[in-house]
Amino acid sequence: MTEPISRPPKKDPQKVTRPPELPPLERSRASLKLSASAARGVFALQVCEACGTIAYPPRDACPGCLSTGLEFRPADDGGEVIAETVVRTSTDLYFRQRTPWRVGTVRLDCGPSIVAHLHGDVVVPGRVRMVSKLDKSGNAVLMALPTGETENMADDLEFRELTADPKFRRVLVTDGRGVIGQAVASALSKAGASIVFVGIAEPWKPFPGQERLAAIPNVQVMELDLTDTISVNELAGEIGGKTDILVNTADHVRPGGLLASRSLVTARDSFDVNVFGLQRLAQAFGPGMRARGADGTNSAAAFVDVLPVYALANTPDFGFYSASAAARHSLLQCLRAELRPGGVRVMSVFTGPVEDDWRQHVPPPKVLPGKIAEAVVAALRGGIEESFVGDVARDIATRFLDNPKVLERELGL
Amino acid sequence: MTETPKKDTAGLLAALAAGIKGSGIEVVDLTHTLTPDFPVMVLPPELGQCQPFRIEEVSRYDERGPGWYWNNISMSEHAGTHFDAPAHWISGRNLPHGTVDQLPFEKLIAPAVVLDFSRESAVDEDFLLTAAHIEAWEGENGRIEPGVWALFRTDWSKHLGTPKYLNLREDGAHSPGPDASAMEFLVKERGIAGFGTETIGTDCGQGNHMSPPYPAHYILHGNGRYGLQCLNALDRLPARGAVLFAAPLKIRHGSGSPLRVFALVPAGAGKD
């Protein structure tokens, strides 16, 4: 079993906050494909299309037949750890702050023997399950885990570096008026967040679930209107220094394409929440989070955005909404690069349509708010940069990866 | 045209200025501060929405502008303490001079009468002002002259910053306002210039369910009269004797505008 992490003490105001350091940043283009799989939580390795050899580390030509036809495909994650060592010092600034660091050699069932990070509960020699995760630099690293669950497994310090586990962290959920925000707040409270701040815009307007929300353990309801720069800045002034995880659940949904309305009013409202709201959050909370990326057990860890999968391709029945989602997606890509120096992860949780007043005419399947909440917690616990919740989101993502232009035509039928 | 001799007019203005500067005339601000959290009218979400007041800093003696501070502001024409022009309502859509850029200026500066129904509103959040109430008020305070602003005092401005201001429930908002008989009386029998309230609109919270719907808007604007809403400090005005200044921004074809409303009051005449 892993020694459970303990509730972090209150911050010592006399101590300098440890500045975030990053593990090595540079990787080859082939390696970045490994990272792309890890970003989606998939353990994938290069497979030679000519001879079937599985290659690791990523390279440009097959070590067996020199073919350049190497493609990343999901791989068997079983293996056997055959040797281990512990790094006790390093010239690398990131690892220097984190030694001792356990590494080992794993003979994968699918072929290659690799050097990987070892979870503290792995017994040597013994069977392991491999995972591919993004480190604080956003690069894939392989880690060997015990084959089954062990006690307090997520608390392993090496593993926690690869995740943004909400345990003992302080979270801000930006929109508690909606069912998604309420479900996310509840799930994060259950996942061990020490405080769940929940933003409420226009508190003079009553909303369904108000009392239930306030009754969730560790929830603190705060005034927050993403369309109001002053409101966002004021909340950041209040809690920005202790916001370890930010989950943006705000989403302004309106049906209609570009020609549906002659007015700019609704379009502007959508952008004000979905795009500029994200901007206001990032600008108010981002710099503080980036500075606190290595601040102990409750370091700043992740900025999560729950956004529609139509960010990837426009669905004309929600044309403007899709456009705002695409802008949101683009800004998340920007923010991902900008928060990386702090080791703060930017996570996109793409969803299909949920069952709400605006999508009553949209045929099923729909996503339940609880499923989105589960996905947010899973992304944080698994360090997953891009997740897709629900059948529609997964289907759109698959078709997008296959051919974006075909998808455009399919959605535009 | 007016027959007043010129020298008397000059003396009148001088006396007014002296009264404001020295003593005798008190200037009462009836305007709420425009803030982003000031509530706006709530309509079903599928309809076009009223944008609340927003302010974005352009620079504040910093790298965006080293020597100066300024903001960009945006809002609905109907945010904060604001003016409704006749063209705001469908009943007034064909009237001449119905938009804020074309209003006859002299009507905007006019005596005000204050119909104080704050006690009734304190016990009944859906208090409806009727013609009978106004006639009873006239019995005590005298007849309402043509061309005045009729201000409906409910002390509702004191609820600003609390949920009670809109008092929104599943069946809509709950706040006092006039019924059709009151508006017909004020507009047609008494010829008022306009009607002002402390609530979010000139109509009561449940105005949509009345006949005609939104009677204050419908009757006022259909007859070329004006509305003022979200007024503040009506408790500082006397029942009679105040002069109101309510000039909206000159927005081309505008349906209304936020504005600074103030009243000149004989010193010591304010109530409470």
PDB file of C-alpha atoms in Angstrom, chain A residues 23-35 38 56-58 95 117 132-142:
ATOM      1  CA  PRO A  23      11.000  17.822 -16.780  1.00  0.00           C
ATOM      2  CA  PRO A  24      12.793  17.923 -20.162  1.00  0.00           C
ATOM      3  CA  LEU A  25      10.660  19.631 -22.819  1.00  0.00           C
ATOM      4  CA  GLU A  26      12.229  18.711 -26.140  1.00  0.00           C
ATOM      5  CA  ARG A  27      10.919  15.634 -27.927  1.00  0.00           C
ATOM      6  CA  SER A  28      11.069  14.325 -31.460  1.00  0.00           C
ATOM      7  CA  ARG A  29       7.983  14.562 -33.664  1.00  0.00           C
ATOM      8  CA  ALA A  30       7.579  10.775 -33.411  1.00  0.00           C
ATOM      9  CA  SER A  31       7.607  11.070 -29.616  1.00  0.00           C
ATOM     10  CA  LEU A  32       4.966  13.777 -29.715  1.00  0.00           C
ATOM     11  CA  LYS A  33       2.634  11.227 -31.265  1.00  0.00           C
ATOM     12  CA  LEU A  34       3.128   9.130 -28.140  1.00  0.00           C
ATOM     13  CA  SER A  35       2.168  12.245 -26.165  1.00  0.00           C
ATOM     14  CA  ALA A  38      -1.281   9.851 -23.730  1.00  0.00           C
ATOM     15  CA  TYR A  56       9.796   1.798 -28.268  1.00  0.00           C
ATOM     16  CA  PRO A  57      11.043   4.495 -27.804  1.00  0.00           C
ATOM     17  CA  PRO A  58       9.370   6.210 -30.755  1.00  0.00           C
ATOM     18  CA  PHE A  95      13.938  15.679 -10.674  1.00  0.00           C
ATOM     19  CA  HIS A 117       8.713   5.098 -13.880  1.00  0.00           C
ATOM     20  CA  SER A 132       1.173   6.313 -20.750  1.00  0.00           C
ATOM     21  CA  LYS A 133       0.735   9.697 -19.068  1.00  0.00           C
ATOM     22  CA  LEU A 134       1.701  13.292 -19.673  1.00  0.00           C
ATOM     23  CA  ASP A 135       4.356  14.707 -17.388  1.00  0.00           C
ATOM     24  CA  LYS A 136       4.355  18.347 -16.275  1.00  0.00           C
ATOM     25  CA  SER A 137       5.917  19.331 -19.598  1.00  0.00           C
ATOM     26  CA  GLY A 138       3.062  17.746 -21.483  1.00  0.00           C
ATOM     27  CA  ASN A 139       5.234  14.905 -22.796  1.00  0.00           C
ATOM     28  CA  ALA A 140       4.311  11.241 -22.566  1.00  0.00           C
ATOM     29  CA  VAL A 141       6.104   9.098 -20.011  1.00  0.00           C
ATOM     30  CA  LEU A 142       5.449   5.438 -19.311  1.00  0.00           C
TER      31      LEU A 142
END
